[in-house]
């Protein structure tokens, strides 16, 4: 068995809750950890066959519109537990906003203003969602993660507020 990447581990973690289709995994990832770890549809559909080939998941029932359920195998549970208890390594922030801000000098004043306004709206919404998640959190780990999402959104808003409007 090869070492799990974070996306594979995220999917195995979601499959601990029970069988799921690729679409359900995409939605579950967005709900459970979308504020700090994005998992795209293409990543899910690329990762599932690899996990199946490794024997970490197996095919379950075929659903409507040819959707395919996946189930975690005992080997998948073991691989996930090994990944979970291993050294986390460094975090890597991938922010399309920050990348755009680094290159914002190439934009017109109007384009920069639009970028900042759009980002402010998005992060305000993320902050509101994170506040709701904090209130609804079940257990200390879920609450801590939701509070982190709040802090991250607040930090992004602070960054946006620090940029001159011209």
Short mmCIF file of N, CA and C in Angstrom, two decimals:
data_model
loop_
_atom_site.label_atom_id
_atom_site.label_comp_id
_atom_site.label_asym_id
_atom_site.label_seq_id
_atom_site.Cartn_x
_atom_site.Cartn_y
_atom_site.Cartn_z
N UNK A 1 0.84 -1.19 0.00
CA UNK A 1 0.00 0.00 0.00
C UNK A 1 0.88 1.24 0.00
N UNK A 2 0.58 2.19 -0.87
CA UNK A 2 1.34 3.43 -0.90
C UNK A 2 0.80 4.38 0.17
N UNK A 3 1.59 5.41 0.46
CA UNK A 3 1.20 6.38 1.49
C UNK A 3 -0.01 7.19 1.00
N UNK A 4 -0.95 7.44 1.88
CA UNK A 4 -2.15 8.20 1.52
C UNK A 4 -1.83 9.67 1.35
N UNK A 5 -2.43 10.29 0.36
CA UNK A 5 -2.39 11.74 0.29
C UNK A 5 -3.58 12.28 1.08
N UNK A 6 -3.59 13.58 1.32
CA UNK A 6 -4.63 14.17 2.16
C UNK A 6 -6.02 14.03 1.55
N UNK A 7 -6.13 14.10 0.24
CA UNK A 7 -7.45 13.95 -0.39
C UNK A 7 -7.97 12.54 -0.19
N UNK A 8 -7.13 11.54 -0.40
CA UNK A 8 -7.53 10.15 -0.19
C UNK A 8 -7.95 9.95 1.26
N UNK A 9 -7.18 10.50 2.19
CA UNK A 9 -7.51 10.37 3.60
C UNK A 9 -8.84 11.04 3.91
N UNK A 10 -9.09 12.19 3.30
CA UNK A 10 -10.37 12.89 3.52
C UNK A 10 -11.53 12.01 3.08
N UNK A 11 -11.39 11.35 1.93
CA UNK A 11 -12.46 10.49 1.43
C UNK A 11 -12.65 9.27 2.33
N UNK A 12 -11.56 8.65 2.76
CA UNK A 12 -11.68 7.51 3.66
C UNK A 12 -12.35 7.92 4.97
N UNK A 13 -11.99 9.10 5.46
CA UNK A 13 -12.63 9.59 6.67
C UNK A 13 -14.13 9.76 6.50
N UNK A 14 -14.54 10.30 5.36
CA UNK A 14 -15.97 10.45 5.09
C UNK A 14 -16.66 9.10 4.96
N UNK A 15 -15.98 8.13 4.37
CA UNK A 15 -16.58 6.81 4.19
C UNK A 15 -16.70 6.03 5.50
N UNK A 16 -16.06 6.50 6.56
CA UNK A 16 -16.27 5.89 7.88
C UNK A 16 -17.72 6.05 8.32
N UNK A 17 -18.40 7.07 7.79
CA UNK A 17 -19.80 7.32 8.15
C UNK A 17 -20.75 6.37 7.43
N UNK A 18 -20.26 5.67 6.41
CA UNK A 18 -21.10 4.74 5.67
C UNK A 18 -20.88 4.89 4.18
N UNK A 19 -21.51 4.01 3.40
CA UNK A 19 -21.35 4.05 1.94
C UNK A 19 -21.77 5.40 1.38
N UNK A 20 -21.09 5.81 0.30
CA UNK A 20 -21.42 7.08 -0.33
C UNK A 20 -21.00 7.04 -1.79
N UNK A 21 -21.72 7.80 -2.59
CA UNK A 21 -21.35 7.97 -3.99
C UNK A 21 -20.33 9.10 -4.09
N UNK A 22 -19.72 9.23 -5.26
CA UNK A 22 -18.79 10.33 -5.46
C UNK A 22 -19.43 11.67 -5.20
N UNK A 23 -20.63 11.86 -5.71
CA UNK A 23 -21.34 13.13 -5.48
C UNK A 23 -21.61 13.39 -4.01
N UNK A 24 -21.97 12.35 -3.28
CA UNK A 24 -22.20 12.50 -1.84
C UNK A 24 -20.90 12.83 -1.12
N UNK A 25 -19.79 12.27 -1.59
CA UNK A 25 -18.50 12.57 -0.98
C UNK A 25 -18.09 14.02 -1.23
N UNK A 26 -18.35 14.52 -2.44
CA UNK A 26 -18.06 15.92 -2.75
C UNK A 26 -18.86 16.83 -1.82
N UNK A 27 -20.16 16.54 -1.69
CA UNK A 27 -21.02 17.36 -0.83
C UNK A 27 -20.60 17.23 0.63
N UNK A 28 -20.31 16.03 1.08
CA UNK A 28 -19.89 15.81 2.46
C UNK A 28 -18.60 16.53 2.78
N UNK A 29 -17.67 16.53 1.84
CA UNK A 29 -16.40 17.23 2.06
C UNK A 29 -16.65 18.73 2.20
N UNK A 30 -17.51 19.26 1.35
CA UNK A 30 -17.83 20.69 1.44
C UNK A 30 -18.46 21.05 2.76
N UNK A 31 -19.35 20.21 3.24
CA UNK A 31 -20.03 20.47 4.51
C UNK A 31 -19.10 20.30 5.70
N UNK A 32 -18.33 19.23 5.70
CA UNK A 32 -17.54 18.90 6.87
C UNK A 32 -16.26 19.71 7.00
N UNK A 33 -15.55 19.92 5.89
CA UNK A 33 -14.28 20.64 6.02
C UNK A 33 -13.97 21.57 4.85
N UNK A 34 -15.00 22.00 4.18
CA UNK A 34 -14.81 22.90 3.04
C UNK A 34 -14.21 24.24 3.39
N UNK A 35 -14.35 24.66 4.65
CA UNK A 35 -13.81 25.96 5.05
C UNK A 35 -12.28 25.95 5.09
N UNK A 36 -11.67 24.79 5.20
CA UNK A 36 -10.22 24.77 5.34
C UNK A 36 -9.52 23.73 4.47
N UNK A 37 -10.28 22.88 3.81
CA UNK A 37 -9.66 21.87 2.95
C UNK A 37 -10.60 21.58 1.80
N UNK A 38 -10.25 22.09 0.64
CA UNK A 38 -11.15 21.91 -0.50
C UNK A 38 -10.89 20.58 -1.19
N UNK A 39 -11.96 19.96 -1.59
CA UNK A 39 -11.91 18.72 -2.36
C UNK A 39 -12.82 18.93 -3.56
N UNK A 40 -12.24 18.91 -4.73
CA UNK A 40 -13.03 19.14 -5.94
C UNK A 40 -13.63 17.84 -6.47
N UNK A 41 -14.63 17.99 -7.27
CA UNK A 41 -15.29 16.84 -7.90
C UNK A 41 -14.26 16.02 -8.69
N UNK A 42 -13.40 16.70 -9.44
CA UNK A 42 -12.42 15.97 -10.25
C UNK A 42 -11.43 15.21 -9.35
N UNK A 43 -11.06 15.77 -8.21
CA UNK A 43 -10.17 15.05 -7.29
C UNK A 43 -10.85 13.79 -6.76
N UNK A 44 -12.12 13.91 -6.40
CA UNK A 44 -12.85 12.76 -5.86
C UNK A 44 -12.91 11.65 -6.89
N UNK A 45 -13.30 12.00 -8.12
CA UNK A 45 -13.46 10.98 -9.15
C UNK A 45 -12.13 10.44 -9.68
N UNK A 46 -11.05 11.14 -9.44
CA UNK A 46 -9.72 10.63 -9.76
C UNK A 46 -9.21 9.72 -8.64
N UNK A 47 -9.55 10.06 -7.41
CA UNK A 47 -9.03 9.33 -6.25
C UNK A 47 -9.76 8.01 -6.00
N UNK A 48 -11.06 7.96 -6.24
CA UNK A 48 -11.83 6.76 -5.93
C UNK A 48 -11.33 5.50 -6.66
N UNK A 49 -11.06 5.56 -7.97
CA UNK A 49 -10.53 4.36 -8.62
C UNK A 49 -9.15 3.95 -8.06
N UNK A 50 -8.33 4.92 -7.69
CA UNK A 50 -7.02 4.61 -7.11
C UNK A 50 -7.19 3.93 -5.76
N UNK A 51 -8.13 4.41 -4.95
CA UNK A 51 -8.39 3.78 -3.66
C UNK A 51 -8.93 2.37 -3.84
N UNK A 52 -9.75 2.19 -4.86
CA UNK A 52 -10.30 0.87 -5.15
C UNK A 52 -9.19 -0.09 -5.59
N UNK A 53 -8.31 0.40 -6.46
CA UNK A 53 -7.19 -0.42 -6.95
C UNK A 53 -6.28 -0.86 -5.79
N UNK A 54 -6.12 0.02 -4.79
CA UNK A 54 -5.29 -0.29 -3.61
C UNK A 54 -6.03 -1.21 -2.62
N UNK A 55 -7.32 -1.43 -2.87
CA UNK A 55 -8.10 -2.27 -1.96
C UNK A 55 -8.58 -1.55 -0.71
N UNK A 56 -8.58 -0.22 -0.75
CA UNK A 56 -8.97 0.57 0.42
C UNK A 56 -10.47 0.89 0.43
N UNK A 57 -11.07 0.84 -0.75
CA UNK A 57 -12.53 0.96 -0.86
C UNK A 57 -12.98 -0.13 -1.83
N UNK A 58 -14.26 -0.44 -1.77
CA UNK A 58 -14.83 -1.38 -2.73
C UNK A 58 -16.14 -0.79 -3.23
N UNK A 59 -16.55 -1.29 -4.37
CA UNK A 59 -17.80 -0.82 -4.96
C UNK A 59 -18.98 -1.36 -4.16
N UNK A 60 -19.97 -0.53 -3.99
CA UNK A 60 -21.21 -0.93 -3.33
C UNK A 60 -22.32 -0.99 -4.35
N UNK A 61 -23.51 -0.62 -3.91
CA UNK A 61 -24.68 -0.65 -4.79
C UNK A 61 -24.59 0.44 -5.84
N UNK A 62 -25.12 0.12 -7.01
CA UNK A 62 -25.23 1.13 -8.05
C UNK A 62 -26.56 1.85 -7.84
N UNK A 63 -26.49 3.17 -7.87
CA UNK A 63 -27.67 3.97 -7.59
C UNK A 63 -28.28 4.53 -8.86
N UNK A 64 -29.18 5.49 -8.68
CA UNK A 64 -29.83 6.11 -9.83
C UNK A 64 -28.83 6.88 -10.69
N UNK A 65 -29.14 6.98 -11.98
CA UNK A 65 -28.31 7.71 -12.94
C UNK A 65 -26.87 7.19 -12.93
N UNK A 66 -26.70 5.89 -12.77
CA UNK A 66 -25.39 5.23 -12.81
C UNK A 66 -24.44 5.69 -11.71
N UNK A 67 -24.97 6.26 -10.63
CA UNK A 67 -24.10 6.65 -9.52
C UNK A 67 -23.61 5.37 -8.83
N UNK A 68 -22.39 5.40 -8.39
CA UNK A 68 -21.76 4.23 -7.80
C UNK A 68 -21.42 4.49 -6.34
N UNK A 69 -21.92 3.64 -5.46
CA UNK A 69 -21.55 3.75 -4.05
C UNK A 69 -20.17 3.14 -3.82
N UNK A 70 -19.48 3.70 -2.84
CA UNK A 70 -18.20 3.16 -2.40
C UNK A 70 -18.29 2.89 -0.91
N UNK A 71 -17.62 1.83 -0.49
CA UNK A 71 -17.55 1.46 0.92
C UNK A 71 -16.09 1.32 1.31
N UNK A 72 -15.77 1.71 2.52
CA UNK A 72 -14.41 1.56 3.01
C UNK A 72 -14.19 0.10 3.41
N UNK A 73 -13.03 -0.42 3.10
CA UNK A 73 -12.68 -1.80 3.45
C UNK A 73 -11.91 -1.81 4.77
N UNK A 74 -11.72 -2.98 5.37
CA UNK A 74 -10.88 -3.04 6.56
C UNK A 74 -9.47 -2.49 6.30
N UNK A 75 -8.92 -2.76 5.11
CA UNK A 75 -7.60 -2.21 4.77
C UNK A 75 -7.67 -0.68 4.68
N UNK A 76 -8.78 -0.16 4.18
CA UNK A 76 -8.97 1.29 4.11
C UNK A 76 -9.04 1.90 5.50
N UNK A 77 -9.74 1.22 6.41
CA UNK A 77 -9.82 1.72 7.79
C UNK A 77 -8.44 1.73 8.43
N UNK A 78 -7.67 0.69 8.17
CA UNK A 78 -6.31 0.61 8.74
C UNK A 78 -5.43 1.71 8.14
N UNK A 79 -5.50 1.89 6.83
CA UNK A 79 -4.69 2.92 6.17
C UNK A 79 -5.08 4.31 6.68
N UNK A 80 -6.37 4.54 6.88
CA UNK A 80 -6.82 5.83 7.38
C UNK A 80 -6.30 6.06 8.80
N UNK A 81 -6.40 5.04 9.65
CA UNK A 81 -5.92 5.18 11.02
C UNK A 81 -4.41 5.44 11.04
N UNK A 82 -3.67 4.77 10.17
CA UNK A 82 -2.23 5.00 10.08
C UNK A 82 -1.95 6.44 9.65
N UNK A 83 -2.68 6.91 8.64
CA UNK A 83 -2.52 8.29 8.18
C UNK A 83 -2.87 9.27 9.30
N UNK A 84 -3.98 9.00 9.98
CA UNK A 84 -4.47 9.89 11.01
C UNK A 84 -3.48 10.04 12.16
N UNK A 85 -2.79 8.97 12.50
CA UNK A 85 -1.86 9.01 13.63
C UNK A 85 -0.43 9.36 13.22
N UNK A 86 -0.19 9.62 11.93
CA UNK A 86 1.15 9.97 11.48
C UNK A 86 1.39 11.48 11.60
N UNK A 87 2.63 11.87 11.42
CA UNK A 87 3.01 13.29 11.47
C UNK A 87 2.25 14.06 10.39
N UNK A 88 1.65 15.17 10.77
CA UNK A 88 0.82 15.94 9.83
C UNK A 88 1.63 16.66 8.77
N UNK A 89 2.82 17.09 9.09
CA UNK A 89 3.61 17.87 8.13
C UNK A 89 3.09 19.29 8.05
N UNK A 90 3.72 20.10 7.21
CA UNK A 90 3.33 21.52 7.14
C UNK A 90 2.01 21.71 6.41
N UNK A 91 1.28 22.73 6.82
CA UNK A 91 0.06 23.12 6.11
C UNK A 91 0.46 23.94 4.89
N UNK A 92 -0.32 23.84 3.85
CA UNK A 92 -0.07 24.61 2.63
C UNK A 92 -1.33 25.38 2.28
N UNK A 93 -1.26 26.67 2.41
CA UNK A 93 -2.40 27.52 2.09
C UNK A 93 -2.43 27.77 0.58
N UNK A 94 -3.54 27.47 -0.03
CA UNK A 94 -3.74 27.75 -1.45
C UNK A 94 -4.93 28.70 -1.54
N UNK A 95 -4.64 29.97 -1.66
CA UNK A 95 -5.69 30.97 -1.69
C UNK A 95 -5.69 31.69 -3.04
N UNK A 96 -6.72 31.46 -3.84
CA UNK A 96 -6.82 32.20 -5.10
C UNK A 96 -6.86 33.72 -4.87
N UNK A 97 -7.45 34.15 -3.75
CA UNK A 97 -7.50 35.58 -3.45
C UNK A 97 -6.10 36.13 -3.24
N UNK A 98 -5.31 35.48 -2.41
CA UNK A 98 -3.97 35.99 -2.13
C UNK A 98 -3.12 35.97 -3.40
N UNK A 99 -3.26 34.94 -4.20
CA UNK A 99 -2.54 34.90 -5.47
C UNK A 99 -2.93 36.10 -6.34
N UNK A 100 -4.21 36.42 -6.38
CA UNK A 100 -4.66 37.58 -7.16
C UNK A 100 -4.13 38.88 -6.57
N UNK A 101 -4.11 38.97 -5.24
CA UNK A 101 -3.60 40.18 -4.59
C UNK A 101 -2.12 40.39 -4.89
N UNK A 102 -1.36 39.32 -4.94
CA UNK A 102 0.06 39.42 -5.26
C UNK A 102 0.24 40.06 -6.64
N UNK A 103 -0.68 39.78 -7.55
CA UNK A 103 -0.58 40.29 -8.91
C UNK A 103 -1.56 41.43 -9.20
N UNK A 104 -2.15 41.99 -8.17
CA UNK A 104 -3.19 43.02 -8.36
C UNK A 104 -2.67 44.28 -9.03
N UNK A 105 -1.37 44.50 -9.00
CA UNK A 105 -0.81 45.67 -9.68
C UNK A 105 -1.04 45.65 -11.18
N UNK A 106 -1.35 44.49 -11.71
CA UNK A 106 -1.63 44.36 -13.15
C UNK A 106 -3.07 44.70 -13.49
N UNK A 107 -3.88 44.94 -12.48
CA UNK A 107 -5.29 45.26 -12.70
C UNK A 107 -5.51 46.77 -12.72
N UNK A 108 -6.62 47.17 -13.31
CA UNK A 108 -7.02 48.58 -13.24
C UNK A 108 -7.57 48.86 -11.84
N UNK A 109 -7.71 50.11 -11.51
CA UNK A 109 -8.27 50.49 -10.21
C UNK A 109 -9.68 49.89 -10.05
N UNK A 110 -10.46 49.95 -11.11
CA UNK A 110 -11.82 49.41 -11.06
C UNK A 110 -11.79 47.89 -10.86
N UNK A 111 -10.89 47.20 -11.54
CA UNK A 111 -10.78 45.75 -11.38
C UNK A 111 -10.32 45.38 -9.96
N UNK A 112 -9.37 46.13 -9.43
CA UNK A 112 -8.92 45.86 -8.04
C UNK A 112 -10.06 46.09 -7.06
N UNK A 113 -10.80 47.15 -7.26
CA UNK A 113 -11.93 47.45 -6.39
C UNK A 113 -12.97 46.34 -6.44
N UNK A 114 -13.24 45.86 -7.63
CA UNK A 114 -14.19 44.76 -7.80
C UNK A 114 -13.68 43.48 -7.13
N UNK A 115 -12.40 43.19 -7.27
CA UNK A 115 -11.79 42.03 -6.63
C UNK A 115 -11.95 42.10 -5.11
N UNK A 116 -11.65 43.27 -4.55
CA UNK A 116 -11.74 43.44 -3.09
C UNK A 116 -13.19 43.34 -2.61
N UNK A 117 -14.10 43.95 -3.34
CA UNK A 117 -15.51 43.91 -2.96
C UNK A 117 -16.06 42.49 -3.01
N UNK A 118 -15.74 41.78 -4.06
CA UNK A 118 -16.19 40.39 -4.21
C UNK A 118 -15.61 39.52 -3.09
N UNK A 119 -14.34 39.68 -2.81
CA UNK A 119 -13.70 38.89 -1.75
C UNK A 119 -14.30 39.22 -0.39
N UNK A 120 -14.55 40.49 -0.15
CA UNK A 120 -15.14 40.90 1.14
C UNK A 120 -16.52 40.25 1.32
N UNK A 121 -17.31 40.25 0.27
CA UNK A 121 -18.64 39.61 0.33
C UNK A 121 -18.50 38.12 0.62
N UNK A 122 -17.58 37.47 -0.08
CA UNK A 122 -17.38 36.03 0.09
C UNK A 122 -16.91 35.70 1.51
N UNK A 123 -15.93 36.43 2.02
CA UNK A 123 -15.41 36.13 3.36
C UNK A 123 -16.40 36.51 4.46
N UNK A 124 -17.24 37.51 4.22
CA UNK A 124 -18.29 37.83 5.19
C UNK A 124 -19.28 36.68 5.27
N UNK A 125 -19.62 36.12 4.11
CA UNK A 125 -20.51 34.96 4.09
C UNK A 125 -19.85 33.76 4.78
N UNK A 126 -18.58 33.53 4.51
CA UNK A 126 -17.87 32.43 5.16
C UNK A 126 -17.84 32.62 6.68
N UNK A 127 -17.66 33.85 7.12
CA UNK A 127 -17.65 34.11 8.56
C UNK A 127 -19.01 33.80 9.16
N UNK A 128 -20.08 34.22 8.50
CA UNK A 128 -21.43 33.93 8.99
C UNK A 128 -21.67 32.42 9.07
N UNK A 129 -21.25 31.70 8.04
CA UNK A 129 -21.41 30.24 8.03
C UNK A 129 -20.59 29.58 9.14
N UNK A 130 -19.39 30.08 9.36
CA UNK A 130 -18.53 29.53 10.41
C UNK A 130 -19.11 29.80 11.80
N UNK A 131 -19.73 30.94 11.97
CA UNK A 131 -20.39 31.23 13.26
C UNK A 131 -21.52 30.24 13.49
N UNK A 132 -22.29 29.97 12.43
CA UNK A 132 -23.37 28.99 12.54
C UNK A 132 -22.84 27.60 12.83
N UNK A 133 -21.74 27.24 12.19
CA UNK A 133 -21.13 25.93 12.41
C UNK A 133 -20.61 25.82 13.84
N UNK A 134 -20.10 26.90 14.39
CA UNK A 134 -19.61 26.88 15.76
C UNK A 134 -20.76 26.62 16.73
N UNK A 135 -21.88 27.28 16.50
CA UNK A 135 -23.05 27.07 17.36
C UNK A 135 -23.58 25.65 17.26
N UNK A 136 -23.52 25.07 16.05
CA UNK A 136 -24.07 23.74 15.82
C UNK A 136 -23.06 22.62 16.08
N UNK A 137 -21.83 22.98 16.40
CA UNK A 137 -20.77 21.98 16.54
C UNK A 137 -21.10 20.95 17.61
N UNK A 138 -20.83 19.70 17.24
CA UNK A 138 -21.07 18.59 18.14
C UNK A 138 -19.73 18.07 18.65
N UNK A 139 -19.33 18.52 19.80
CA UNK A 139 -18.09 18.05 20.39
C UNK A 139 -16.97 19.08 20.29
N UNK A 140 -15.95 18.91 21.10
CA UNK A 140 -14.88 19.91 21.19
C UNK A 140 -14.03 20.02 19.92
N UNK A 141 -13.83 18.93 19.19
CA UNK A 141 -13.01 19.01 17.98
C UNK A 141 -13.74 19.75 16.88
N UNK A 142 -15.01 19.43 16.68
CA UNK A 142 -15.80 20.13 15.67
C UNK A 142 -15.92 21.61 16.00
N UNK A 143 -16.05 21.92 17.27
CA UNK A 143 -16.15 23.32 17.68
C UNK A 143 -14.83 24.04 17.42
N UNK A 144 -13.72 23.41 17.76
CA UNK A 144 -12.41 24.04 17.54
C UNK A 144 -12.18 24.30 16.05
N UNK A 145 -12.57 23.35 15.20
CA UNK A 145 -12.40 23.51 13.76
C UNK A 145 -13.29 24.65 13.25
N UNK A 146 -14.52 24.72 13.74
CA UNK A 146 -15.42 25.80 13.33
C UNK A 146 -14.89 27.16 13.79
N UNK A 147 -14.32 27.20 14.98
CA UNK A 147 -13.73 28.45 15.47
C UNK A 147 -12.51 28.84 14.63
N UNK A 148 -11.76 27.85 14.17
CA UNK A 148 -10.64 28.13 13.28
C UNK A 148 -11.15 28.74 11.97
N UNK A 149 -12.24 28.20 11.44
CA UNK A 149 -12.81 28.75 10.21
C UNK A 149 -13.24 30.20 10.42
N UNK A 150 -13.77 30.50 11.60
CA UNK A 150 -14.12 31.89 11.92
C UNK A 150 -12.88 32.77 11.92
N UNK A 151 -11.84 32.31 12.58
CA UNK A 151 -10.60 33.09 12.67
C UNK A 151 -9.99 33.31 11.30
N UNK A 152 -10.06 32.29 10.44
CA UNK A 152 -9.51 32.41 9.10
C UNK A 152 -10.29 33.45 8.29
N UNK A 153 -11.60 33.42 8.38
CA UNK A 153 -12.42 34.40 7.66
C UNK A 153 -12.16 35.81 8.19
N UNK A 154 -12.04 35.93 9.51
CA UNK A 154 -11.74 37.25 10.11
C UNK A 154 -10.38 37.76 9.64
N UNK A 155 -9.39 36.86 9.56
CA UNK A 155 -8.06 37.26 9.10
C UNK A 155 -8.11 37.74 7.66
N UNK A 156 -8.86 37.06 6.81
CA UNK A 156 -8.98 37.47 5.42
C UNK A 156 -9.65 38.84 5.32
N UNK A 157 -10.69 39.05 6.13
CA UNK A 157 -11.36 40.36 6.13
C UNK A 157 -10.42 41.46 6.63
N UNK A 158 -9.60 41.14 7.61
CA UNK A 158 -8.62 42.10 8.12
C UNK A 158 -7.61 42.43 7.02
N UNK A 159 -7.16 41.42 6.29
CA UNK A 159 -6.26 41.64 5.16
C UNK A 159 -6.90 42.58 4.15
N UNK A 160 -8.14 42.31 3.79
CA UNK A 160 -8.84 43.15 2.81
C UNK A 160 -9.00 44.58 3.31
N UNK A 161 -9.27 44.73 4.61
CA UNK A 161 -9.42 46.08 5.18
C UNK A 161 -8.11 46.84 5.20
N UNK A 162 -7.00 46.14 5.19
CA UNK A 162 -5.70 46.81 5.25
C UNK A 162 -5.23 47.33 3.89
N UNK A 163 -5.91 46.95 2.82
CA UNK A 163 -5.50 47.35 1.47
C UNK A 163 -6.14 48.68 1.12
N UNK A 164 -5.32 49.65 0.69
CA UNK A 164 -5.88 50.94 0.30
C UNK A 164 -6.87 50.78 -0.86
N UNK A 165 -7.87 51.62 -0.88
CA UNK A 165 -8.94 51.51 -1.89
C UNK A 165 -8.56 52.05 -3.26
N UNK A 166 -7.39 52.62 -3.41
CA UNK A 166 -7.05 53.16 -4.74
C UNK A 166 -6.10 52.29 -5.50
#
